[in-house]
Coordinates of C-alpha atoms in Angstrom, one line a residue:
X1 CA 4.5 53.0 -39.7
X2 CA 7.7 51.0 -39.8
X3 CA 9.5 50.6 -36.4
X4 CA 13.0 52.1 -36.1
X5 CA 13.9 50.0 -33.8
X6 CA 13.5 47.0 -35.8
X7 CA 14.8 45.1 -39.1
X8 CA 12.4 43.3 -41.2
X9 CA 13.5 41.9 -44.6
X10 CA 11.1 41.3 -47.8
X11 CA 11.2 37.5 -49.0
X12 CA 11.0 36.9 -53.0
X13 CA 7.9 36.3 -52.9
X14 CA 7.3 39.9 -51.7
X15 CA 9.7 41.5 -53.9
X16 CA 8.0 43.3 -57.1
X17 CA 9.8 44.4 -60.5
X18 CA 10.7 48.5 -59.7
X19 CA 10.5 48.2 -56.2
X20 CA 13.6 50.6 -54.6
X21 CA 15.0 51.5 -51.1
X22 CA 17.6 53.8 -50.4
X23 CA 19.9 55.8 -47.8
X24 CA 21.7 58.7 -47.7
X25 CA 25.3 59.1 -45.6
X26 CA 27.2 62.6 -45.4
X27 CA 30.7 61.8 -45.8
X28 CA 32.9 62.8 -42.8
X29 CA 36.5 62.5 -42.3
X30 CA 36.2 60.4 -39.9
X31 CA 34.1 57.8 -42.6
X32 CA 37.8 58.0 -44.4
X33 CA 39.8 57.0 -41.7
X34 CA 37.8 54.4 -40.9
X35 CA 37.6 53.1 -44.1
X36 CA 41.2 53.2 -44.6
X37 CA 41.6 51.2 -41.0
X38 CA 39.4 48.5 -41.6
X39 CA 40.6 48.2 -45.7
X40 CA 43.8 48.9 -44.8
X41 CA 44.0 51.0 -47.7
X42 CA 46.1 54.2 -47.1
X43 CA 46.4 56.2 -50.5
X44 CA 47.3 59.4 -49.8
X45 CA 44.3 60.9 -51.8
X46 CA 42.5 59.6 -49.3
X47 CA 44.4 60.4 -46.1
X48 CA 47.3 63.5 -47.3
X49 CA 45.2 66.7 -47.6
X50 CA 48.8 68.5 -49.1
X51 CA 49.5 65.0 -51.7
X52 CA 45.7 65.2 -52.7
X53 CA 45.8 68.8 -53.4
X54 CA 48.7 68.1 -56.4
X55 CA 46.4 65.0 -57.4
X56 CA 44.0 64.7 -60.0
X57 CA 41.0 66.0 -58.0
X58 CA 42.7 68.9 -56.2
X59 CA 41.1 67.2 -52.9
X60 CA 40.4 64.6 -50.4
X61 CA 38.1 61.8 -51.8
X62 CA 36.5 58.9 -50.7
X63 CA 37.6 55.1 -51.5
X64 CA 35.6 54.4 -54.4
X65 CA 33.9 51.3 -52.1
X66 CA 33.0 53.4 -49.5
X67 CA 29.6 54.2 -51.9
X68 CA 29.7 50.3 -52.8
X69 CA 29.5 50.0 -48.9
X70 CA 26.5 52.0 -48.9
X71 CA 24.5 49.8 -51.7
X72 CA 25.5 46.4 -49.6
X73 CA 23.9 48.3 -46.4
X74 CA 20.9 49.3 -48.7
X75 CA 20.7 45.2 -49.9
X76 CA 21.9 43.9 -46.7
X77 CA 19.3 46.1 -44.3
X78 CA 16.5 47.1 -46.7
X79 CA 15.6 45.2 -49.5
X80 CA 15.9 42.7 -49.5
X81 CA 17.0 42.9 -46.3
X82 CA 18.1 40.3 -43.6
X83 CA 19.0 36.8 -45.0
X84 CA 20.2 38.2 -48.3
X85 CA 22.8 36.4 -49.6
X86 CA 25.1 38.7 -52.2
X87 CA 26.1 36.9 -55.3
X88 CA 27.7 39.6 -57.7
X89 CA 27.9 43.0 -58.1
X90 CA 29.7 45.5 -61.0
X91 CA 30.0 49.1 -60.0
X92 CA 31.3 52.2 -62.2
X93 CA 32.8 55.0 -60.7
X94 CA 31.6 58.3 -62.4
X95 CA 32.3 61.2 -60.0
X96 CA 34.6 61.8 -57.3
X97 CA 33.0 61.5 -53.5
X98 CA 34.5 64.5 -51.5
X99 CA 34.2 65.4 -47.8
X100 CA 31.3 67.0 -47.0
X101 CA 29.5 65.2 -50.2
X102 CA 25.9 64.0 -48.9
X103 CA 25.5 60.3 -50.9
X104 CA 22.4 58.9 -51.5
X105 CA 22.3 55.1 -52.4
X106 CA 19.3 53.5 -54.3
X107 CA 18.8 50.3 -55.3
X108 CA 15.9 48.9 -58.0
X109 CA 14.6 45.8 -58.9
X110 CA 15.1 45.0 -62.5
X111 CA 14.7 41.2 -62.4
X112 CA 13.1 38.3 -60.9
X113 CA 14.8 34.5 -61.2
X114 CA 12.9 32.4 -59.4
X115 CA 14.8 29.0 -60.4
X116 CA 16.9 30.1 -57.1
X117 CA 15.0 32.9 -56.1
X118 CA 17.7 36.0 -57.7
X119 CA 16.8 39.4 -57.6
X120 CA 19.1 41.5 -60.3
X121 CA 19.1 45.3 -59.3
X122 CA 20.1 48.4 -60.4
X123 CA 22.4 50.6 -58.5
X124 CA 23.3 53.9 -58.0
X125 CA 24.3 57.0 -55.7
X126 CA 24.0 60.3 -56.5
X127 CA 25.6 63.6 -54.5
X128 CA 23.8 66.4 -53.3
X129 CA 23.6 68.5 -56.7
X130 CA 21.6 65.0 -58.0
X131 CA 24.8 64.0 -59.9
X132 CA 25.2 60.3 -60.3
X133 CA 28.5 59.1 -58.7
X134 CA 28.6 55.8 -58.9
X135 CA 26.1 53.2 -60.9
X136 CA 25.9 49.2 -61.3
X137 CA 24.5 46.0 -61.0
X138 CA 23.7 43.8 -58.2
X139 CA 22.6 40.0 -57.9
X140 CA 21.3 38.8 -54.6
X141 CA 19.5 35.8 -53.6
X142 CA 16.6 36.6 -51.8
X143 CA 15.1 35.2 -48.5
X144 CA 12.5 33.0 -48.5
X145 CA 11.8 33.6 -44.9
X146 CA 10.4 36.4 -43.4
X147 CA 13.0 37.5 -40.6
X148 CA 11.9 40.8 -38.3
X149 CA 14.9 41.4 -35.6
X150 CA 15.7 44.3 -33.4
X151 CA 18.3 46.6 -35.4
X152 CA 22.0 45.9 -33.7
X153 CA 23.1 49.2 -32.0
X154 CA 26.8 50.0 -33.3
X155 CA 29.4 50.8 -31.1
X156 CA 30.5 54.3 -30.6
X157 CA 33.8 54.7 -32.0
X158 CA 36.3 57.0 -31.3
X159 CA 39.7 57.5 -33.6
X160 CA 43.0 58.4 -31.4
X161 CA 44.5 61.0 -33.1
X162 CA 47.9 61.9 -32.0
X163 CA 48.3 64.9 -34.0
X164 CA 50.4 66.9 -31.4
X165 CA 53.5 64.1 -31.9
X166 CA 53.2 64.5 -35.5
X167 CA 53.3 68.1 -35.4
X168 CA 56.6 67.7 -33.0
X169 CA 58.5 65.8 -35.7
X170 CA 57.8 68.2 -38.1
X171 CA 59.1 71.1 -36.8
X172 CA 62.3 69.4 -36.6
X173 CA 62.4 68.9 -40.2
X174 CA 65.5 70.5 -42.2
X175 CA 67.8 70.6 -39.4
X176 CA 70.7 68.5 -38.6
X177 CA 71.3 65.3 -36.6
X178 CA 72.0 66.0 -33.3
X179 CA 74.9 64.1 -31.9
X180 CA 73.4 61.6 -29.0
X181 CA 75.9 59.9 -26.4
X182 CA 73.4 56.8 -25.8
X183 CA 73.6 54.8 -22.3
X184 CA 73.9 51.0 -22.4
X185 CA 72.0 50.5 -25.7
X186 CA 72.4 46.4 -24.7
X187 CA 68.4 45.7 -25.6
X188 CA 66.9 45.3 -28.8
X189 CA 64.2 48.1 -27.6
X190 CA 66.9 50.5 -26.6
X191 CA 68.9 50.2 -30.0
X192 CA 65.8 50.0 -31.7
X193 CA 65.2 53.3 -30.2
X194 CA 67.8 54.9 -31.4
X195 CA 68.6 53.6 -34.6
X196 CA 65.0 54.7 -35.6
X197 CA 65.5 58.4 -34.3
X198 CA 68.8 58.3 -36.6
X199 CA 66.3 57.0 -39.8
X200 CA 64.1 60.1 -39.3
X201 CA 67.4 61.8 -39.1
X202 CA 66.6 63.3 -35.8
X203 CA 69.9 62.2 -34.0
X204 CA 73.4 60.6 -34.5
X205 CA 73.5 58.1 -31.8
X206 CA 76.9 57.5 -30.3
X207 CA 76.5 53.8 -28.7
X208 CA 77.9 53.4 -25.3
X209 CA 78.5 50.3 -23.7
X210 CA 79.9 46.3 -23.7
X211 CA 80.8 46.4 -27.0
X212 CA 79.8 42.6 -27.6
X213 CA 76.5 43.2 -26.2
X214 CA 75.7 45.9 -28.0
X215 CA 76.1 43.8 -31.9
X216 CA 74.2 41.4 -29.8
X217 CA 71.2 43.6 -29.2
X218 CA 71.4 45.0 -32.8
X219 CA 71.4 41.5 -34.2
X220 CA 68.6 40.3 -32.6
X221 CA 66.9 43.9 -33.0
X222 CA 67.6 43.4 -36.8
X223 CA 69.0 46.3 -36.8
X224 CA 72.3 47.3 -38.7
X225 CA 74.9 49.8 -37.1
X226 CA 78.3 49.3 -38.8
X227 CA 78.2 53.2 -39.5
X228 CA 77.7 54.0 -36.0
X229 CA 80.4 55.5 -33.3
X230 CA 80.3 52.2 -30.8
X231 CA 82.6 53.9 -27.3
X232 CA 83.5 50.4 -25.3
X233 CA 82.0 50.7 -21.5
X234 CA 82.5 47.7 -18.9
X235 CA 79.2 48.0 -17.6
X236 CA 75.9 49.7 -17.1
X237 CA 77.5 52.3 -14.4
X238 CA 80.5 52.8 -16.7
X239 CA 78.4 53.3 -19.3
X240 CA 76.6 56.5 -18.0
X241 CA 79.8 57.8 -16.8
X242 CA 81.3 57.5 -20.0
X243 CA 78.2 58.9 -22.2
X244 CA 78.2 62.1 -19.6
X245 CA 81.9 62.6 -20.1
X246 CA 81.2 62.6 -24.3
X247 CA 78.8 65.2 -23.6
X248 CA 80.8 67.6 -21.5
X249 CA 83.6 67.1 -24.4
X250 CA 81.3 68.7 -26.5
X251 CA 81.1 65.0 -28.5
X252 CA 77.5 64.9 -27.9
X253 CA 74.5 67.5 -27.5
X254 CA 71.9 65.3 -26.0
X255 CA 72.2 62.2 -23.7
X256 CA 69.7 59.2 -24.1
X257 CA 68.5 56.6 -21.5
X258 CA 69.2 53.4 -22.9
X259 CA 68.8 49.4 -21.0
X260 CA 70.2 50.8 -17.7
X261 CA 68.0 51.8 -15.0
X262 CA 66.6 55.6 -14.5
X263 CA 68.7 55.5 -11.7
X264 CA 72.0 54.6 -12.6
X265 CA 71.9 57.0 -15.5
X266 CA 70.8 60.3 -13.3
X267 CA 73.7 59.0 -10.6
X268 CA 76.0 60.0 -13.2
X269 CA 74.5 63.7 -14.5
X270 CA 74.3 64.6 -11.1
X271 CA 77.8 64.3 -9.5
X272 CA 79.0 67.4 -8.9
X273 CA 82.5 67.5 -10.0
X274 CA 82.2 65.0 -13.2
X275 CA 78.2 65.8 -14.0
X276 CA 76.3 67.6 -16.3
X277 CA 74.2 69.7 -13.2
X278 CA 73.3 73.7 -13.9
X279 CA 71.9 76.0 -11.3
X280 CA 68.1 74.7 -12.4
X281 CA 67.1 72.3 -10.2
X282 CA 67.2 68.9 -12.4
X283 CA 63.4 67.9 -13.2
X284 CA 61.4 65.8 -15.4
X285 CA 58.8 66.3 -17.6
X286 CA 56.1 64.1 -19.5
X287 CA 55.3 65.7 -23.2
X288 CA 51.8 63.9 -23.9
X289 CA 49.9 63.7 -27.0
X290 CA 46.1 63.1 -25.5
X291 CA 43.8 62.3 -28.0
X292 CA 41.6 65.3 -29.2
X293 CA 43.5 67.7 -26.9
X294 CA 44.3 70.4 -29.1
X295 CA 48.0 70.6 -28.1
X296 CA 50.9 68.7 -26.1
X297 CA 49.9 68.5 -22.5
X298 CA 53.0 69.3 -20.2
X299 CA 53.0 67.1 -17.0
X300 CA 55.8 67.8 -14.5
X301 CA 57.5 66.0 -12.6
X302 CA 56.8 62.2 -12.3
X303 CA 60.0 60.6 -12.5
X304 CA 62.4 62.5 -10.9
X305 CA 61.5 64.9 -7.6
X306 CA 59.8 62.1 -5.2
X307 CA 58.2 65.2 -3.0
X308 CA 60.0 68.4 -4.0
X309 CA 59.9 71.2 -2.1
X310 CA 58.6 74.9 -2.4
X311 CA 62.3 75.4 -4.2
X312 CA 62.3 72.8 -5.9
X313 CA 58.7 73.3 -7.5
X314 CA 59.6 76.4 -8.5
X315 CA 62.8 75.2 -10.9
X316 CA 60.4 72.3 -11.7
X317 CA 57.8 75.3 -13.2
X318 CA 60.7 77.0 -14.9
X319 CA 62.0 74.1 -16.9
X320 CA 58.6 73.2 -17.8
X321 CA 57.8 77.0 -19.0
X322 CA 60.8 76.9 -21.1
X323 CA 60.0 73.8 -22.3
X324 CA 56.8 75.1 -23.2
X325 CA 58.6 77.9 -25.2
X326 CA 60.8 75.7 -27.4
X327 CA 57.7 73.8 -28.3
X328 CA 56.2 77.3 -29.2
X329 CA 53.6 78.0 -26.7
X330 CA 54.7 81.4 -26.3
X331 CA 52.5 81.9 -22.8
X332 CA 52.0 78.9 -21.4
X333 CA 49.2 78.7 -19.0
X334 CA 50.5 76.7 -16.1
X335 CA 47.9 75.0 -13.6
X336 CA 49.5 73.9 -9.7
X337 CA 47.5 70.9 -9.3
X338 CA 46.3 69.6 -5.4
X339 CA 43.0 67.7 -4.7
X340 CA 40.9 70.8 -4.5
X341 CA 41.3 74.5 -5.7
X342 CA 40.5 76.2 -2.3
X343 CA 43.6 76.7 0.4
X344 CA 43.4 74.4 2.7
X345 CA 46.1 74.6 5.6
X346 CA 45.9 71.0 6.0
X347 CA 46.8 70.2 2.1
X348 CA 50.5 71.5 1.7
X349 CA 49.9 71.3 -1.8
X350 CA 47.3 74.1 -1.8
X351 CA 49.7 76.5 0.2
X352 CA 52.4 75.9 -2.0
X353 CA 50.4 76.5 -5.2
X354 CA 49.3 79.9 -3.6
X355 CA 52.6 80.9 -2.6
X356 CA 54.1 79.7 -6.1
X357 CA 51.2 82.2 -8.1
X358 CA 52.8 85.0 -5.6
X359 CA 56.4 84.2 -6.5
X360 CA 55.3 84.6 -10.1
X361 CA 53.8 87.8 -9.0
X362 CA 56.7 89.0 -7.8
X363 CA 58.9 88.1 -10.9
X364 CA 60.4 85.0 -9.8
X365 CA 58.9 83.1 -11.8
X366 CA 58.4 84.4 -15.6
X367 CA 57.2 83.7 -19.2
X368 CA 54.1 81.9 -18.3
X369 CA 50.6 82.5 -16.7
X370 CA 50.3 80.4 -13.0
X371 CA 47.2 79.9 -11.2
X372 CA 46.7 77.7 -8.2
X373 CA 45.7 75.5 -6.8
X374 CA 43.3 74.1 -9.5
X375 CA 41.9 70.1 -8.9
X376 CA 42.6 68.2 -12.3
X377 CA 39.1 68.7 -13.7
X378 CA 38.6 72.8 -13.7
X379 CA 42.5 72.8 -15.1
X380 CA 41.6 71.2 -17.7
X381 CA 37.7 71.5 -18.2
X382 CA 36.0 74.8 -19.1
X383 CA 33.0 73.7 -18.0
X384 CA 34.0 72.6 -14.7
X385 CA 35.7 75.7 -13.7
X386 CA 32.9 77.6 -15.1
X387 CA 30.3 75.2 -13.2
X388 CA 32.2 75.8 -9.7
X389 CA 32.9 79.6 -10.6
X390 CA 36.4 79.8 -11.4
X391 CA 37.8 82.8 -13.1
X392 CA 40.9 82.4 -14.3
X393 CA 43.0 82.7 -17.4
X394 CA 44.7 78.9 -16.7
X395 CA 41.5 77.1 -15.6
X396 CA 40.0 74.9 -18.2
X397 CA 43.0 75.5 -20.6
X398 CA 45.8 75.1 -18.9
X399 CA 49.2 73.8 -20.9
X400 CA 51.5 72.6 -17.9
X401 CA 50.4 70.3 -15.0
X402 CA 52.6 70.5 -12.5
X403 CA 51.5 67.9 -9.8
X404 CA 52.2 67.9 -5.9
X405 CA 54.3 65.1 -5.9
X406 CA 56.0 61.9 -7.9
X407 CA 53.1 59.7 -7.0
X408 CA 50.4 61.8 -8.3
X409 CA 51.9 62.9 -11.7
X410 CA 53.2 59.6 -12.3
X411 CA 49.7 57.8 -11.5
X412 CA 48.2 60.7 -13.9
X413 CA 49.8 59.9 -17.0
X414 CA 49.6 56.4 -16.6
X415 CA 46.4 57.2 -16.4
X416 CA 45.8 58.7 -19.3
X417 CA 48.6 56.5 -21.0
X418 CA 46.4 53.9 -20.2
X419 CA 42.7 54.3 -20.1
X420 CA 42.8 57.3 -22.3
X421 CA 45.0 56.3 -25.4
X422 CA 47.0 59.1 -24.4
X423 CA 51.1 58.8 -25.4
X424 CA 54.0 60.2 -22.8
X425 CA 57.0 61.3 -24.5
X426 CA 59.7 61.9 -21.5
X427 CA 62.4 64.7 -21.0
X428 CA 64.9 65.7 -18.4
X429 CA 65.3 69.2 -18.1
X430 CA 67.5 70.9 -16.0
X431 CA 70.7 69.5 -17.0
X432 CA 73.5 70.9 -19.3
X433 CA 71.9 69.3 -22.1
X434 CA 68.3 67.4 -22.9
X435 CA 68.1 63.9 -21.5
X436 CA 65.9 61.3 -23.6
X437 CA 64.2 58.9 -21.4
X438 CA 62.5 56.0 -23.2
X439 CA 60.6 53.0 -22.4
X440 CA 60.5 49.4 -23.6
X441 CA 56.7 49.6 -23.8
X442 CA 57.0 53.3 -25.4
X443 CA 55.8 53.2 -29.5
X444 CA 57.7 54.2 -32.1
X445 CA 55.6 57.7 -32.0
X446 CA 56.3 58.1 -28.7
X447 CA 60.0 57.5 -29.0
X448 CA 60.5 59.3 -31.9
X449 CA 58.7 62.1 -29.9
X450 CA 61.0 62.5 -27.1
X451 CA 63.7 62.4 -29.5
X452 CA 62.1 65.4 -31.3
X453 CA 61.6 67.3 -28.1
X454 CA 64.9 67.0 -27.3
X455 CA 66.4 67.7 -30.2
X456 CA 64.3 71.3 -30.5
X457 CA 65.4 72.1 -26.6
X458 CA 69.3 71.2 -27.7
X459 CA 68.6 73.4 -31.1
X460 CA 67.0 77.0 -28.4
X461 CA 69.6 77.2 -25.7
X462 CA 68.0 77.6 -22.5
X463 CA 68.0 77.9 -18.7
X464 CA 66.5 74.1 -18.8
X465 CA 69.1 73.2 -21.0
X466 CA 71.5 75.7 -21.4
X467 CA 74.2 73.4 -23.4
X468 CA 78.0 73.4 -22.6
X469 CA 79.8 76.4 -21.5
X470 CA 83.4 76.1 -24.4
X471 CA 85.3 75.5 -21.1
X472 CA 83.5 72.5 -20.2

């Protein structure tokens, strides 16, 4: 009985005319992508379920060498096994390989050479019905040796998708440009940023700024904006005053972060005479795109509100419920995060969560579903709520985190920024209009995402970005 925990190869001494090995593979979509990564080859009939469907086949399909990878596992793992060195092989592609397709791959030994100890064999896979996919010819010089190894354990690998960004781009589709009074744009990251959100047509940026060191930037961004609106600004701090003052002219819808700090920009929104402040409590708000997580998580606020109060948490909820809306969750369960989902009097946290759930009760807080306080794991996990006996229409599915303070929301989705492949598009809400925050280190995705949620919020007026009153 052969040892599955082993590799053993057959020299050419061993090997006999009509010998045959063989293995069979069920072809996943995740085979595809994988193929494509490693290959590098990304034909749509491959990858674009809608482009596939017009194609010849009317359907995803393999790469035709994903079945030729199956006869060199056959040759390289079987027969002949380890030490086999491949010299040649022809293949013919007879039938498409579609997901779902269960491939068996055979090889045969039609020949022996000894003069340098060649094997010739006969390939072939055939699909589930029996029908014969692909057939060929292989030539392999065969070990000598006999080599018996444990088999290498493959890593387990997972693909990142970021579906939820993707699906944020989309809905934007078809709409116009939104004008976009950038801030000190004097990087090549932060002209980068918004000359690519103008290419997907999601924005018209309006450069704001030392003129000089804005072609600067571009230049060495390689970037070209002769057909953009450049508004001269001294310096950083006259920048943001400048870009604020083209959005309450009604010149610009949204406003966008660009080299200047966090700081400098927000000083400006929020002066009260000269600003762009509502009657929301100005808040920010994380849109990620975590890996297999069915939809954009909400995370709120980890930028902006160092340790808000009861108040204060309550705008922070409304502007994330609304944000919640534009990006059509039409309920959106909303989870008050603190370190344990009990009250505790000696956690502040867990008393403000409780009284929070009783404002929304009581109608003060609407359009969404709150429960709290919920610990990060039975928010988000099914299982864990169910395995500590939580019944509750938010736990294990909740949309919005909203997290006791800066520290731990902004700790959280570095978190999952960084150990889980996660992306953090970022949003200020609250204001007269959408405020795009970037990052150097953000990805194209991820900036193209905050654009996009921006845009949609500056496209559905509302109390989290209510736009500018014609007086203004």
């Amino acid at each position: 009985m052969a040892d599955e925990g082993m590799i053993e190869n057959r020299t050419f001494d061993e090997i006999r005319v009509g010998d045959t090995a063989s293995m069979t593979r069920t072809l996943r979509e995740e085979d595809i992508k994988l193929f494509a990564l490693v290959s590098g080859d990304v034909n749509p009939t491959h990858l674009d379920a809608d482009f596939a469907a017009t194609d010849i086949y009317r359907r995803v399909i393999a790469h035709g060498m994903w079945g030729g990878g199956l006869i060199s596992a056959v040759l390289g793992t079987e027969l002949p096994g380890p030490g086999a060195v491949y010299l040649s092989q022809s293949l013919r592609f007879i039938r498409p390989v579609g997901l779902g397709d269960t491939i068996t791959a055979s090889v045969t030994v039609a020949e022996k050479r000894p003069e340098h100890s060649v094997v010739v064999f006969d390939c072939r896979c055939v699909n589930q019905n029996g029908e014969e996919v692909i057939s060929g010819r292989a030539e392999v010089k065969a070990p000598k040796d006999k080599v018996r190894r444990p088999r290498i354990a493959l890593p387990d690998v997972h693909l990142a998708e970021h579906r939820g960004y993707r699906r944020l781009v989309e809905k934007t589709t078809g709409g116009e440009a939104v004008a976009t009074a950038v801030a000190h744009p004097c990087s090549a990251a932060a002209i980068t940023a918004a000359v690519e959100a103008a290419e997907a047509g999601l924005i018209t940026p309006i450069l704001v700024g030392p003129e000089a060191r804005i072609r600067k930037a571009a230049e060495e961004a390689g970037k070209d904006i002769a057909a953009l609106r450049v508004v001269p600004a001294a310096h950083s701090h006259d920048a943001a005053e400048k870009a604020v003052a083209l959005v309450r002219a009604g010149e610009a819808r949204l406003l966008m972060k660009g080299s200047l700090h966090t700081d400098e920009l927000m000083g400006a929104v929020v002066v009260s005479t000269t600003g762009l402040r509502t009657e929301r409590r100005i808040s920010h708000a994380y849109v990620m795109d975590v890996p297999d997580h069915p939809v954009p998580l909400i995370i709120t606020d980890a930028a902006i509100n160092i340790a808000p109060t009861l108040e204060e948490k309550a705008d922070i909820i409304r502007n994330a419920i609304d944000l919640a809306h534009v990006l059509g969750v039409e309920e959106p369960k909303v989870a008050i995060l603190s370190a344990v989902e009990t009250i505790n009097p000696a956690i502040g946290s867990t008393l403000d969560a409780a009284a929070l759930c009783k404002m929304a009760d009581r109608g003060q807080i609407t359009g969404g579903i709150l429960d709290g306080p919920l610990a990060l794991d039975n928010a988000i996990s099914a299982a864990a709520a169910k395995e500590k006996g939580i019944v509750s229409p938010v736990a294990g599915q909740a949309d919005i985190l909203v997290v006791p303070n800066l520290e731990a929301g902004n700790m959280l989705a570095k978190q999952l920024t960084f150990l889980g492949d996660a992306s953090a598009a970022g949003i200020v809400l609250g204001a007269r209009v959408p405020i795009i925050l970037t990052s150097r280190a953000d990805s194209l995705r991820t900036r193209l995402a905050s654009c996009a949620v921006a845009v949609l919020m500056a496209r559905t007026a509302t109390k989290a970005a209510p736009g500018l009153p014609a007086s203004a």
